[in-house]
Structures are given as C-alpha cells and as structure tokens.
Short mmCIF file of C-alpha atoms in Angstrom, two decimals:
data_model
loop_
_atom_site.label_atom_id
_atom_site.label_comp_id
_atom_site.label_asym_id
_atom_site.label_seq_id
_atom_site.Cartn_x
_atom_site.Cartn_y
_atom_site.Cartn_z
CA UNK N 1 70.38 -5.32 -52.26
CA UNK N 2 70.28 -3.69 -56.09
CA UNK N 3 66.52 -3.14 -57.56
CA UNK N 4 67.35 -5.54 -59.86
CA UNK N 5 68.05 -8.22 -57.64
CA UNK N 6 64.65 -7.84 -55.56
CA UNK N 7 61.87 -10.10 -56.10
CA UNK N 8 58.52 -9.01 -57.24
CA UNK N 9 57.32 -9.82 -53.62
CA UNK N 10 59.74 -7.43 -52.23
CA UNK N 11 59.17 -4.78 -54.18
CA UNK N 12 55.44 -4.85 -53.58
CA UNK N 13 56.20 -5.01 -49.64
CA UNK N 14 58.39 -1.47 -50.07
CA UNK N 15 55.42 0.02 -52.24
CA UNK N 16 52.82 -0.80 -49.97
CA UNK N 17 55.20 0.47 -46.70
CA UNK N 18 55.68 3.49 -49.06
CA UNK N 19 51.88 3.76 -49.51
CA UNK N 20 51.17 3.73 -45.46
CA UNK N 21 53.94 6.29 -45.04
CA UNK N 22 52.52 8.69 -47.90
CA UNK N 23 48.98 8.29 -46.62
CA UNK N 24 50.05 9.12 -42.94
CA UNK N 25 52.03 12.22 -44.28
CA UNK N 26 48.96 13.39 -46.25
CA UNK N 27 46.31 12.78 -43.30
CA UNK N 28 48.99 15.01 -41.12
CA UNK N 29 48.60 17.75 -43.23
CA UNK N 30 44.92 17.98 -43.22
CA UNK N 31 44.70 17.63 -39.20
CA UNK N 32 46.67 17.11 -35.76
CA UNK N 33 48.64 14.21 -35.24
CA UNK N 34 46.65 13.40 -32.08
CA UNK N 35 43.23 13.09 -34.20
CA UNK N 36 44.71 10.64 -36.91
CA UNK N 37 43.87 6.76 -36.36
CA UNK N 38 45.60 3.78 -37.90
CA UNK N 39 42.13 3.04 -39.13
CA UNK N 40 42.16 6.78 -41.28
CA UNK N 41 45.89 5.68 -42.46
CA UNK N 42 44.67 2.17 -43.26
CA UNK N 43 41.95 3.30 -45.44
CA UNK N 44 43.67 6.30 -47.44
CA UNK N 45 46.52 3.61 -48.03
CA UNK N 46 43.88 1.23 -49.19
CA UNK N 47 44.99 -1.80 -47.25
CA UNK N 48 43.75 -3.60 -44.39
CA UNK N 49 44.79 -3.20 -40.62
CA UNK N 50 46.46 -6.66 -40.66
CA UNK N 51 48.60 -5.09 -43.35
CA UNK N 52 49.68 -2.15 -41.18
CA UNK N 53 50.49 -4.49 -38.63
CA UNK N 54 53.06 -6.45 -40.99
CA UNK N 55 54.98 -3.21 -41.12
CA UNK N 56 54.40 -0.98 -38.39
CA UNK N 57 53.61 -1.62 -34.44
CA UNK N 58 52.35 2.16 -33.91
CA UNK N 59 51.04 5.03 -35.77
CA UNK N 60 54.04 6.86 -34.80
CA UNK N 61 56.10 4.39 -36.06
CA UNK N 62 54.74 5.45 -39.83
CA UNK N 63 55.92 8.97 -39.11
CA UNK N 64 59.49 7.72 -38.02
CA UNK N 65 59.72 6.22 -41.81
CA UNK N 66 60.68 9.77 -42.77
CA UNK N 67 64.10 9.35 -41.83
CA UNK N 68 64.63 6.54 -44.35
CA UNK N 69 63.45 9.17 -46.64
CA UNK N 70 65.52 12.03 -45.54
CA UNK N 71 68.50 9.59 -45.54
CA UNK N 72 67.84 8.54 -49.42
CA UNK N 73 67.66 12.55 -50.02
CA UNK N 74 70.81 13.29 -48.66
CA UNK N 75 72.86 10.34 -49.92
CA UNK N 76 71.12 10.64 -53.34
CA UNK N 77 70.37 14.04 -53.92
CA UNK N 78 72.50 16.37 -51.71
CA UNK N 79 75.77 14.29 -51.52
CA UNK N 80 76.30 14.86 -55.68
CA UNK N 81 75.82 18.15 -55.63
CA UNK N 82 78.92 19.01 -53.09
CA UNK N 83 81.27 20.14 -55.72
CA UNK N 84 82.42 23.38 -53.82
CA UNK N 85 86.17 24.20 -53.64
CA UNK N 86 86.37 24.32 -49.91
CA UNK N 87 85.24 21.79 -47.42
CA UNK N 88 83.55 24.92 -45.39
CA UNK N 89 81.41 25.76 -48.50
CA UNK N 90 80.49 22.05 -48.78
CA UNK N 91 79.48 22.09 -44.95
CA UNK N 92 77.30 25.06 -45.48
CA UNK N 93 75.86 23.71 -48.47
CA UNK N 94 74.79 20.67 -46.43
CA UNK N 95 72.99 22.26 -43.87
CA UNK N 96 71.24 24.72 -46.19
CA UNK N 97 69.64 21.74 -47.52
CA UNK N 98 69.26 20.20 -43.74
CA UNK N 99 67.33 23.59 -43.25
CA UNK N 100 65.45 23.68 -46.46
CA UNK N 101 64.58 19.91 -45.74
CA UNK N 102 63.29 20.72 -42.18
CA UNK N 103 61.14 23.80 -43.23
CA UNK N 104 59.94 23.41 -46.79
CA UNK N 105 60.15 19.47 -47.97
CA UNK N 106 58.65 18.52 -44.70
CA UNK N 107 55.38 19.48 -43.22
CA UNK N 108 56.07 21.61 -40.51
CA UNK N 109 53.77 19.61 -38.49
CA UNK N 110 55.82 16.54 -39.20
CA UNK N 111 58.89 18.20 -37.87
CA UNK N 112 57.23 19.52 -34.74
CA UNK N 113 56.40 15.67 -34.46
CA UNK N 114 59.41 14.32 -34.88
CA UNK N 115 61.46 16.73 -32.82
CA UNK N 116 60.48 14.80 -29.35
CA UNK N 117 62.74 13.77 -26.87
CA UNK N 118 61.03 10.21 -27.42
CA UNK N 119 62.30 9.71 -30.81
CA UNK N 120 64.92 7.24 -30.93
CA UNK N 121 65.62 7.65 -34.69
CA UNK N 122 68.28 10.98 -33.98
CA UNK N 123 70.43 7.93 -32.54
CA UNK N 124 69.69 5.43 -35.37
CA UNK N 125 72.77 3.88 -36.92
CA UNK N 126 74.84 6.21 -39.21
CA UNK N 127 75.72 4.21 -41.84
CA UNK N 128 74.30 5.55 -45.18
CA UNK N 129 72.32 8.16 -43.37
CA UNK N 130 72.56 11.97 -43.68
CA UNK N 131 75.32 12.43 -41.00
CA UNK N 132 77.59 10.04 -42.73
CA UNK N 133 77.39 12.49 -45.64
CA UNK N 134 78.53 15.52 -43.33
CA UNK N 135 81.23 13.12 -41.83
CA UNK N 136 82.62 12.83 -45.21
CA UNK N 137 82.53 16.59 -45.84
CA UNK N 138 84.15 17.29 -42.73
CA UNK N 139 86.85 14.38 -43.42
CA UNK N 140 87.82 15.94 -46.41
CA UNK N 141 88.20 19.45 -44.72
CA UNK N 142 90.71 17.49 -41.97
CA UNK N 143 92.64 15.46 -44.60
CA UNK N 144 93.40 18.90 -46.86
CA UNK N 145 94.31 20.87 -43.76
CA UNK N 146 91.31 23.34 -43.89
CA UNK N 147 90.19 22.06 -40.71
CA UNK N 148 91.87 21.56 -37.41
CA UNK N 149 90.12 18.76 -35.25
CA UNK N 150 91.97 19.71 -32.10
CA UNK N 151 91.69 15.70 -31.32
CA UNK N 152 88.22 15.46 -32.62
CA UNK N 153 87.13 13.01 -35.25
CA UNK N 154 85.38 14.03 -38.29
CA UNK N 155 82.78 11.71 -36.69
CA UNK N 156 82.74 13.63 -33.44
CA UNK N 157 82.69 16.88 -34.87
CA UNK N 158 79.82 15.85 -37.19
CA UNK N 159 77.43 14.54 -34.25
CA UNK N 160 78.56 17.97 -32.23
CA UNK N 161 77.15 20.06 -35.14
CA UNK N 162 74.10 17.75 -35.44
CA UNK N 163 73.37 18.22 -31.89
CA UNK N 164 73.66 22.00 -32.08
CA UNK N 165 71.48 22.16 -35.34
CA UNK N 166 69.24 20.02 -34.26
CA UNK N 167 68.74 22.07 -31.01
CA UNK N 168 67.94 25.27 -33.25
CA UNK N 169 65.24 23.23 -35.18
CA UNK N 170 63.99 22.07 -32.08
CA UNK N 171 63.78 25.84 -31.24
CA UNK N 172 62.30 26.63 -34.29
CA UNK N 173 59.33 24.52 -33.74
CA UNK N 174 58.77 25.58 -30.25
CA UNK N 175 58.48 29.38 -30.95
CA UNK N 176 56.00 28.52 -33.55
CA UNK N 177 58.54 28.82 -36.64
CA UNK N 178 59.17 32.38 -35.44
CA UNK N 179 62.03 32.94 -37.85
CA UNK N 180 63.46 31.96 -40.99
CA UNK N 181 65.40 28.52 -40.17
CA UNK N 182 67.61 28.43 -42.94
CA UNK N 183 69.34 31.81 -42.33
CA UNK N 184 69.60 30.88 -38.44
CA UNK N 185 71.05 27.50 -39.33
CA UNK N 186 73.67 29.42 -41.76
CA UNK N 187 74.54 31.61 -38.93
CA UNK N 188 74.77 28.67 -36.50
CA UNK N 189 76.90 26.80 -39.10
CA UNK N 190 79.28 29.25 -39.81
CA UNK N 191 79.96 29.64 -36.08
CA UNK N 192 80.42 26.14 -35.69
CA UNK N 193 82.73 25.55 -37.87
CA UNK N 194 85.11 28.26 -36.87
CA UNK N 195 85.86 26.34 -33.98
CA UNK N 196 87.62 23.83 -36.43
CA UNK N 197 88.66 26.19 -39.11
CA UNK N 198 92.11 27.11 -39.96
CA UNK N 199 92.60 30.49 -39.34
CA UNK N 200 94.18 31.23 -42.67
CA UNK N 201 90.94 29.88 -44.61
CA UNK N 202 88.12 32.29 -44.91
CA UNK N 203 84.47 31.52 -45.03
CA UNK N 204 83.42 33.83 -47.84
CA UNK N 205 81.52 35.88 -45.43
#
C-alpha cells in the first residue's frame, strides 16, 4: 500500500508505533534494557499503556521493530547505491553497510540486545528484507558467470553468508566490541565470496 492510499487513521497508527520505538531506543541509549519498563516507554512516547498493548505484547517486541527499520534502510538506501562494476564489489559494499549499521547507526547496546538465541527476527520472512538485497546481488553474479554456485542458489549462498557474518557480529558483541567490526566483516566477506568466485575474476585485493 502506498503512502497516498493510506487513511489518516493508518498513518496515525504508524506514527504512534514509530514513536514507541523511538522512545525505547532513546531509553536504551541511556540505561540497560533490564531497567527499562513499559511505563518508561509509554511516558517517553506520551501514550497510554493501553495504546502500547495495541502494538506490542512485551517491551522486547518494541526493540525487534529495528528489523523493519533495517530492512527499509537496505532496500531504500543501500540497494540504490549498488552500482559497482562487479558482483564481488557490490557484495562487499553490502557488508560494509551491514557492519556500519550494526556498529554505528545502531546503538551498541541495541546490537548486543538483538544478538540473542531467543530472537526470532533473524528467521523472519525474507521478502523485502535486507537479505533479499544480498540475494539479488549474488544472483547477478551467478547470471554473469562471475560466481559459480557449485549447485547452491543465490538464496542459499546469501543465507550461508549472513549466518557467518551474524556469527562474527555476535562474537564482536561478546568480546565487548574489542575490534573494528567493519574491518573484520570485510575480511570475512572476501574469504566467503572466494568459495564461489570464478578464479579468473579478481577481488581488487
């Protein structure tokens, strides 16, 4: 549904939900997740507790809203910039932004909170998600002959790479952000891509 086709009530509902999310993010930047209550969130967003439960069941669900924000960022901001001449360069650009989003655009407390084994959002539907952007990049490489899937589809390659890079991000969180995530992600992504890269094509290293 386009913005033009949405009713005033739908737009107000979306804004209220966004206000709740922004309030929760602001609070997380100020103190630990455990000390934040639903009442804190609704008071910051200037809505009632009843309104909160119209949108979310728990306070953790509010923070999971960040995945909608991330998917929008990658489909609307990152994908239009994927104009590099090779698939490998486009994939590296994608992962550069993934690291930037996880370490800079998202508060580190938020990243640590999200990288939990109980988080169902990692396995959310891929339609219009950031993973879909990576799938399209890799499909272009398979179609052009730059990549050899060795029987794997673009979706399978993308899922494998995302599991690997998310594992790296989890390690970064558990080590207290002890290293540069962008540099480590680039190192990992280059080596993961080599498993599918046709030997005659260079990576620019």
